[in-house]
mmCIF file of C-alpha atoms and ligand atoms in Angstrom:
data_model
loop_
_atom_site.group_PDB
_atom_site.id
_atom_site.type_symbol
_atom_site.label_atom_id
_atom_site.label_comp_id
_atom_site.label_asym_id
_atom_site.label_seq_id
_atom_site.Cartn_x
_atom_site.Cartn_y
_atom_site.Cartn_z
ATOM 1 C CA MET A 788 73.722 133.826 84.457
ATOM 2 C CA ARG A 789 76.187 131.208 85.589
ATOM 3 C CA GLU A 790 79.386 132.807 86.877
ATOM 4 C CA THR A 791 82.330 131.995 84.609
ATOM 5 C CA LEU A 792 84.474 129.370 86.251
ATOM 6 C CA GLN A 793 88.042 130.644 86.365
ATOM 7 C CA ILE A 794 90.568 127.969 85.360
ATOM 8 C CA PRO A 795 94.114 128.894 86.460
ATOM 9 C CA GLU A 796 96.225 129.875 83.410
ATOM 10 C CA SER A 797 99.071 127.677 84.687
ATOM 11 C CA LEU A 798 96.733 124.659 84.624
ATOM 12 C CA VAL A 799 95.624 125.471 81.065
ATOM 13 C CA ARG A 800 99.283 125.595 79.979
ATOM 14 C CA LEU A 801 100.084 122.273 81.691
ATOM 15 C CA LEU A 802 97.070 120.520 80.192
ATOM 16 C CA ARG A 803 97.744 121.887 76.720
ATOM 17 C CA ALA A 804 101.348 120.654 76.910
ATOM 18 C CA ALA A 805 100.399 117.261 78.381
ATOM 19 C CA HIS A 806 101.097 114.110 76.377
ATOM 20 C CA THR A 807 99.399 111.627 78.720
ATOM 21 C CA VAL A 808 96.290 112.524 80.718
ATOM 22 C CA VAL A 809 94.540 110.143 83.132
ATOM 23 C CA ALA A 810 91.135 110.804 84.690
ATOM 24 C CA PHE A 811 90.623 108.940 87.974
ATOM 25 C CA THR A 812 86.905 108.997 88.705
ATOM 26 C CA GLY A 813 84.483 107.993 91.447
ATOM 27 C CA ALA A 814 80.770 108.073 92.144
ATOM 28 C CA GLY A 815 80.695 111.897 92.256
ATOM 29 C CA ILE A 816 81.065 112.229 88.479
ATOM 30 C CA SER A 817 77.760 110.345 88.104
ATOM 31 C CA ALA A 818 75.951 112.299 90.846
ATOM 32 C CA GLU A 819 74.658 114.868 88.304
ATOM 33 C CA SER A 820 73.278 111.957 86.283
ATOM 34 C CA GLY A 821 71.054 111.126 89.262
ATOM 35 C CA VAL A 822 73.088 108.131 90.432
ATOM 36 C CA PRO A 823 73.557 108.385 94.231
ATOM 37 C CA THR A 824 77.136 108.282 95.450
ATOM 38 C CA PHE A 825 78.158 105.687 98.028
ATOM 39 C CA ARG A 826 78.412 108.131 100.850
ATOM 40 C CA ASP A 827 75.196 109.980 100.045
ATOM 41 C CA ALA A 828 72.214 108.786 102.043
ATOM 42 C CA GLN A 829 70.544 105.995 100.118
ATOM 43 C CA THR A 830 67.085 106.812 98.828
ATOM 44 C CA GLY A 831 63.670 105.165 99.165
ATOM 45 C CA LEU A 832 63.500 101.465 99.866
ATOM 46 C CA TRP A 833 67.242 101.263 100.427
ATOM 47 C CA ALA A 834 67.493 104.240 102.764
ATOM 48 C CA ARG A 835 67.875 102.001 105.811
ATOM 49 C CA TYR A 836 70.832 100.075 104.360
ATOM 50 C CA ASP A 837 74.490 101.135 104.327
ATOM 51 C CA PRO A 838 76.144 100.020 101.041
ATOM 52 C CA ARG A 839 79.050 98.725 103.059
ATOM 53 C CA ASP A 840 76.657 96.217 104.647
ATOM 54 C CA LEU A 841 75.381 95.052 101.247
ATOM 55 C CA ALA A 842 78.425 95.090 98.979
ATOM 56 C CA THR A 843 80.255 92.192 100.657
ATOM 57 C CA PRO A 844 80.520 88.435 100.011
ATOM 58 C CA GLN A 845 79.368 87.882 103.604
ATOM 59 C CA ALA A 846 76.176 89.900 103.002
ATOM 60 C CA PHE A 847 75.492 87.883 99.852
ATOM 61 C CA MET A 848 75.956 84.555 101.677
ATOM 62 C CA ARG A 849 73.790 85.773 104.562
ATOM 63 C CA ASN A 850 70.953 87.106 102.395
ATOM 64 C CA PRO A 851 71.525 86.503 98.659
ATOM 65 C CA LYS A 852 68.153 87.908 97.581
ATOM 66 C CA LEU A 853 68.583 91.208 99.476
ATOM 67 C CA VAL A 854 71.971 91.842 97.858
ATOM 68 C CA TRP A 855 70.718 90.644 94.457
ATOM 69 C CA ASP A 856 67.685 92.974 94.619
ATOM 70 C CA TRP A 857 69.830 95.914 95.663
ATOM 71 C CA TYR A 858 72.107 95.467 92.641
ATOM 72 C CA GLU A 859 69.143 94.961 90.301
ATOM 73 C CA TRP A 860 67.714 98.275 91.682
ATOM 74 C CA ARG A 861 71.045 100.019 91.045
ATOM 75 C CA ARG A 862 71.296 98.477 87.575
ATOM 76 C CA SER A 863 67.806 99.774 86.622
ATOM 77 C CA LEU A 864 68.685 103.193 88.091
ATOM 78 C CA VAL A 865 71.846 103.364 86.009
ATOM 79 C CA GLU A 866 70.155 102.152 82.825
ATOM 80 C CA GLN A 867 67.723 105.100 83.099
ATOM 81 C CA ALA A 868 70.549 107.564 83.829
ATOM 82 C CA GLN A 869 72.237 109.622 81.104
ATOM 83 C CA PRO A 870 75.890 110.673 80.954
ATOM 84 C CA ASN A 871 76.260 114.282 82.114
ATOM 85 C CA PRO A 872 78.531 117.104 80.801
ATOM 86 C CA GLY A 873 81.273 115.879 83.139
ATOM 87 C CA HIS A 874 81.413 112.475 81.461
ATOM 88 C CA ARG A 875 81.160 114.128 78.056
ATOM 89 C CA ALA A 876 83.994 116.556 78.788
ATOM 90 C CA LEU A 877 86.333 113.613 79.472
ATOM 91 C CA ALA A 878 85.212 111.931 76.245
ATOM 92 C CA VAL A 879 85.886 115.168 74.283
ATOM 93 C CA MET A 880 89.274 115.548 76.016
ATOM 94 C CA GLU A 881 90.304 112.060 74.869
ATOM 95 C CA GLY A 882 90.183 113.326 71.286
ATOM 96 C CA LEU A 883 92.216 116.446 72.112
ATOM 97 C CA VAL A 884 95.258 114.984 73.914
ATOM 98 C CA PRO A 885 97.833 112.569 72.459
ATOM 99 C CA GLU A 886 96.803 109.787 74.829
ATOM 100 C CA MET A 887 94.280 109.476 77.635
ATOM 101 C CA ALA A 888 92.709 106.834 79.863
ATOM 102 C CA VAL A 889 89.806 106.993 82.293
ATOM 103 C CA VAL A 890 90.452 104.871 85.401
ATOM 104 C CA THR A 891 87.111 104.561 87.131
ATOM 105 C CA GLN A 892 85.867 103.110 90.413
ATOM 106 C CA ASN A 893 82.328 103.363 89.026
ATOM 107 C CA VAL A 894 80.358 100.386 87.790
ATOM 108 C CA ASP A 895 77.718 102.371 85.880
ATOM 109 C CA GLY A 896 79.219 102.353 82.372
ATOM 110 C CA LEU A 897 78.401 106.068 81.903
ATOM 111 C CA HIS A 898 81.928 106.943 80.707
ATOM 112 C CA GLN A 899 81.569 104.506 77.802
ATOM 113 C CA ARG A 900 78.057 105.776 77.028
ATOM 114 C CA ALA A 901 79.458 109.335 76.957
ATOM 115 C CA GLY A 902 81.973 108.248 74.294
ATOM 116 C CA SER A 903 85.185 107.578 76.257
ATOM 117 C CA GLN A 904 87.078 104.852 74.420
ATOM 118 C CA ARG A 905 89.761 103.813 76.923
ATOM 119 C CA VAL A 906 88.078 103.099 80.251
ATOM 120 C CA ILE A 907 89.679 100.910 82.918
ATOM 121 C CA GLU A 908 87.016 99.630 85.344
ATOM 122 C CA LEU A 909 88.656 98.902 88.694
ATOM 123 C CA HIS A 910 85.482 97.735 90.458
ATOM 124 C CA GLY A 911 83.711 95.805 87.671
ATOM 125 C CA ARG A 912 80.422 96.632 85.997
ATOM 126 C CA LEU A 913 76.692 96.457 86.815
ATOM 127 C CA GLY A 914 74.822 94.284 84.338
ATOM 128 C CA ARG A 915 77.685 91.780 84.100
ATOM 129 C CA TYR A 916 77.351 88.593 86.174
ATOM 130 C CA ARG A 917 79.432 85.598 87.255
ATOM 131 C CA CYS A 918 78.845 82.468 89.284
ATOM 132 C CA PHE A 919 79.477 82.917 93.024
ATOM 133 C CA ASP A 920 80.697 79.302 93.213
ATOM 134 C CA CYS A 921 82.568 78.403 90.015
ATOM 135 C CA GLY A 922 83.392 81.998 88.977
ATOM 136 C CA ARG A 923 82.428 81.536 85.328
ATOM 137 C CA PRO A 924 80.910 84.609 83.609
ATOM 138 C CA VAL A 925 77.149 84.106 83.135
ATOM 139 C CA ARG A 926 75.016 86.112 80.711
ATOM 140 C CA ARG A 927 71.748 87.116 82.359
ATOM 141 C CA GLU A 928 69.682 85.444 79.646
ATOM 142 C CA GLU A 929 71.516 82.118 80.034
ATOM 143 C CA ALA A 930 71.088 81.934 83.827
ATOM 144 C CA ALA A 931 69.114 79.005 85.222
ATOM 145 C CA PRO A 932 65.874 79.855 87.061
ATOM 146 C CA PRO A 933 66.138 81.015 90.696
ATOM 147 C CA GLY A 934 66.353 78.410 93.434
ATOM 148 C CA PRO A 935 64.788 78.714 96.929
ATOM 149 C CA GLU A 936 67.015 81.761 97.643
ATOM 150 C CA GLY A 937 65.209 83.663 94.868
ATOM 151 C CA VAL A 938 68.461 84.366 92.955
ATOM 152 C CA PRO A 939 69.157 83.077 89.388
ATOM 153 C CA ARG A 940 71.548 80.128 89.210
ATOM 154 C CA CYS A 941 74.638 79.230 87.238
ATOM 155 C CA PRO A 942 73.851 77.072 84.169
ATOM 156 C CA HIS A 943 77.223 75.337 84.559
ATOM 157 C CA CYS A 944 77.365 74.328 88.234
ATOM 158 C CA GLY A 945 74.013 75.389 89.742
ATOM 159 C CA GLY A 946 75.624 77.934 92.064
ATOM 160 C CA LEU A 947 74.125 81.375 92.714
ATOM 161 C CA ILE A 948 75.046 84.080 90.202
ATOM 162 C CA ARG A 949 76.248 87.473 91.482
ATOM 163 C CA PRO A 950 76.964 90.890 89.990
ATOM 164 C CA ASP A 951 80.447 91.077 88.442
ATOM 165 C CA VAL A 952 81.484 93.967 90.695
ATOM 166 C CA VAL A 953 84.222 94.153 93.330
ATOM 167 C CA TRP A 954 82.803 93.916 96.858
ATOM 168 C CA PHE A 955 84.478 95.158 100.005
ATOM 169 C CA ASN A 956 87.154 92.707 101.255
ATOM 170 C CA GLU A 957 87.603 91.448 97.673
ATOM 171 C CA PRO A 958 90.666 91.894 95.456
ATOM 172 C CA LEU A 959 90.469 94.136 92.393
ATOM 173 C CA PRO A 960 90.804 92.518 88.936
ATOM 174 C CA GLN A 961 94.596 92.164 88.613
ATOM 175 C CA ASP A 962 94.740 93.148 84.924
ATOM 176 C CA ALA A 963 92.709 96.339 85.540
ATOM 177 C CA LEU A 964 94.907 97.300 88.501
ATOM 178 C CA GLU A 965 98.110 96.695 86.516
ATOM 179 C CA GLN A 966 96.846 98.690 83.518
ATOM 180 C CA ALA A 967 95.725 101.539 85.798
ATOM 181 C CA SER A 968 99.073 101.566 87.569
ATOM 182 C CA ALA A 969 100.993 101.670 84.260
ATOM 183 C CA TRP A 970 98.885 104.624 83.061
ATOM 184 C CA MET A 971 99.411 106.475 86.343
ATOM 185 C CA ARG A 972 103.184 106.038 86.142
ATOM 186 C CA LYS A 973 103.336 107.680 82.702
ATOM 187 C CA ALA A 974 100.705 110.381 83.291
ATOM 188 C CA ASP A 975 101.624 114.073 82.941
ATOM 189 C CA VAL A 976 98.299 115.222 84.434
ATOM 190 C CA VAL A 977 95.831 113.225 86.568
ATOM 191 C CA LEU A 978 92.313 114.590 87.024
ATOM 192 C CA ILE A 979 90.858 113.212 90.283
ATOM 193 C CA VAL A 980 87.124 113.579 89.808
ATOM 194 C CA GLY A 981 84.270 112.822 92.196
ATOM 195 C CA THR A 982 85.953 110.461 94.608
ATOM 196 C CA SER A 983 86.389 110.640 98.382
ATOM 197 C CA ALA A 984 89.548 108.539 97.865
ATOM 198 C CA GLN A 985 88.731 106.465 100.958
ATOM 199 C CA VAL A 986 88.882 103.019 99.348
ATOM 200 C CA TRP A 987 92.221 101.326 98.699
ATOM 201 C CA PRO A 988 94.067 100.191 96.606
ATOM 202 C CA ALA A 989 92.249 102.466 94.118
ATOM 203 C CA ALA A 990 92.873 105.589 96.202
ATOM 204 C CA GLY A 991 96.630 104.949 96.111
ATOM 205 C CA LEU A 992 96.842 105.123 92.307
ATOM 206 C CA PRO A 993 97.079 108.946 92.003
ATOM 207 C CA LEU A 994 99.935 108.830 94.536
ATOM 208 C CA GLU A 995 101.860 106.563 92.142
ATOM 209 C CA ALA A 996 101.362 109.210 89.469
ATOM 210 C CA LYS A 997 102.514 111.964 91.808
ATOM 211 C CA ARG A 998 105.659 110.029 92.702
ATOM 212 C CA ALA A 999 106.371 109.658 88.967
ATOM 213 C CA GLY A 1000 106.062 113.441 88.474
ATOM 214 C CA ALA A 1001 102.425 113.958 87.470
ATOM 215 C CA VAL A 1002 100.420 117.097 88.250
ATOM 216 C CA LEU A 1003 97.263 116.228 90.253
ATOM 217 C CA VAL A 1004 94.024 118.174 89.753
ATOM 218 C CA GLU A 1005 91.043 117.505 92.035
ATOM 219 C CA VAL A 1006 87.505 118.225 90.777
ATOM 220 C CA ASN A 1007 85.130 117.872 93.722
ATOM 221 C CA PRO A 1008 82.913 120.223 95.757
ATOM 222 C CA GLN A 1009 84.597 118.774 98.882
ATOM 223 C CA PRO A 1010 88.247 118.012 99.618
ATOM 224 C CA SER A 1011 88.963 114.275 99.309
ATOM 225 C CA GLN A 1012 91.593 112.320 101.240
ATOM 226 C CA LEU A 1013 93.978 113.217 98.410
ATOM 227 C CA ALA A 1014 93.373 116.971 98.791
ATOM 228 C CA PRO A 1015 96.640 117.536 100.713
ATOM 229 C CA VAL A 1016 98.722 116.316 97.757
ATOM 230 C CA VAL A 1017 96.889 117.813 94.763
ATOM 231 C CA ASP A 1018 98.420 120.714 92.805
ATOM 232 C CA PHE A 1019 95.091 122.251 91.732
ATOM 233 C CA ALA A 1020 91.616 121.997 93.279
ATOM 234 C CA LEU A 1021 88.533 122.895 91.216
ATOM 235 C CA ARG A 1022 86.026 123.055 94.100
ATOM 236 C CA GLY A 1023 82.674 122.373 92.491
ATOM 237 C CA PRO A 1024 80.575 119.953 90.471
ATOM 238 C CA ALA A 1025 82.296 117.947 87.745
ATOM 239 C CA GLY A 1026 79.391 118.665 85.387
ATOM 240 C CA GLN A 1027 80.392 122.349 85.430
ATOM 241 C CA TRP A 1028 84.150 122.336 86.029
ATOM 242 C CA LEU A 1029 85.179 119.693 83.497
ATOM 243 C CA PRO A 1030 83.479 121.426 80.531
ATOM 244 C CA ALA A 1031 85.005 124.723 81.743
ATOM 245 C CA LEU A 1032 88.448 123.075 81.883
ATOM 246 C CA VAL A 1033 88.123 121.665 78.356
ATOM 247 C CA THR A 1034 86.773 124.940 76.933
ATOM 248 C CA ALA A 1035 89.517 127.016 78.603
ATOM 249 C CA THR A 1036 92.263 124.679 77.370
ATOM 250 C CA TRP A 1037 90.908 123.973 73.905
ATOM 251 C CA PRO A 1038 88.616 126.897 72.910
ATOM 252 C CA GLU A 1039 88.034 125.170 69.569
ATOM 253 C CA ALA A 1040 86.221 122.402 71.509
ATOM 254 C CA ALA A 1041 83.713 124.858 73.027
ATOM 255 C CA SER A 1042 81.130 123.861 70.388
ATOM 256 C CA ALA A 1043 81.033 120.368 71.961
ATOM 257 C CA PHE A 1044 79.291 121.955 74.924
ATOM 258 C CA ALA A 1045 77.160 124.527 73.164
HETATM 259 N N1 APR B 252 80.983 116.499 91.126
HETATM 260 C C1 APR B 252 82.167 116.043 91.631
HETATM 261 N N2 APR B 252 82.277 115.370 92.804
HETATM 262 C C2 APR B 252 81.132 115.161 93.500
HETATM 263 C C3 APR B 252 79.865 115.604 93.050
HETATM 264 C C4 APR B 252 79.824 116.286 91.808
HETATM 265 N N3 APR B 252 78.663 116.746 91.295
HETATM 266 N N4 APR B 252 78.929 115.227 93.978
HETATM 267 C C5 APR B 252 79.594 114.579 94.961
HETATM 268 N N5 APR B 252 80.919 114.542 94.686
HETATM 269 C C6 APR B 252 81.998 113.935 95.458
HETATM 270 C C7 APR B 252 81.785 113.893 96.953
HETATM 271 O O1 APR B 252 82.247 115.105 97.547
HETATM 272 C C8 APR B 252 82.688 112.717 97.342
HETATM 273 O O2 APR B 252 84.015 113.147 97.568
HETATM 274 O O3 APR B 252 82.062 112.592 95.054
HETATM 275 C C9 APR B 252 82.672 111.834 96.091
HETATM 276 C C10 APR B 252 81.886 110.555 96.272
HETATM 277 O O4 APR B 252 82.570 109.780 97.215
HETATM 278 P P1 APR B 252 82.073 108.294 97.522
HETATM 279 O O5 APR B 252 80.596 108.272 97.669
HETATM 280 O O6 APR B 252 82.953 107.776 98.610
HETATM 281 O O7 APR B 252 82.360 107.493 96.169
HETATM 282 P P2 APR B 252 83.724 106.888 95.701
HETATM 283 O O8 APR B 252 84.872 107.736 96.124
HETATM 284 O O9 APR B 252 83.577 106.586 94.261
HETATM 285 O O10 APR B 252 83.784 105.494 96.495
HETATM 286 C C11 APR B 252 84.866 104.659 96.143
HETATM 287 O O11 APR B 252 84.029 102.950 97.525
HETATM 288 O O12 APR B 252 81.979 102.461 98.130
HETATM 289 C C12 APR B 252 83.060 101.930 97.475
HETATM 290 O O13 APR B 252 83.420 100.499 95.625
HETATM 291 C C13 APR B 252 82.742 101.651 96.048
HETATM 292 O O14 APR B 252 83.728 102.511 94.028
HETATM 293 C C14 APR B 252 83.278 102.863 95.333
HETATM 294 C C15 APR B 252 84.450 103.239 96.220
#
């Protein structure tokens, strides 16, 4: 019998009274879908690589095929993964509050597959590609055959195509960052779910919300870098705590998790 997860009554009251809720998510919300987080040890073939040595423009220029293969491995992993009750709880919540946005650092698309409608992707998306040279978006099926580097090429300029994700030392998409910042500034409650909050500027977004008066709730088995400034900490897996939070706040929604 799973112990009942106690949600503080004061948090239930705040969430029920909230007009604008923002969920700020990281790799941890997809961990229970079998997608390894960044700071978990990599598995199998990729165990000997540190993501921070692969997810950079320099790594791609040094060894395009290695980086390409790593992203194709992650894309296939994610395509086989299913959204978990944590993703689904956020999608259910979106229909229960006046307005809600998910601001995610994840590139796996699992929020959208769980049914969340308003998802702001700060770090791009696996399965979307663009040309490394001319920057144009390139659909996988329209890419030109691989050159000597073993990576498909841009049909427009012949450059190498790359995953449309944000690499380390790269700027975030300006429109996504601006939208995320606007949502944080009007949020009543921000749920910080499954992120170590080590990577900026994303990690600074919940602080903007706090400065504007939002209540911060962390859902994570471990304290993140934001732990010192959160108002509530639900110390455990998102796949258990988010459904418990939704069910405690909106008992009528309990059937969504039956
Ligand atoms: N439920 C909730 N949180 C979890 C769970 C779970 N089941 N399992 C692990 N976590 C937490 C870990 O405790 C950790 O705090 O998820 C967090 C994962 O942290 P990271 O691996 O650092 O992932 P993230 O914070 O998303 O990384 C941010 O850094 O690597 C870059 O661009 C990449 O978007 C990524 C960014």
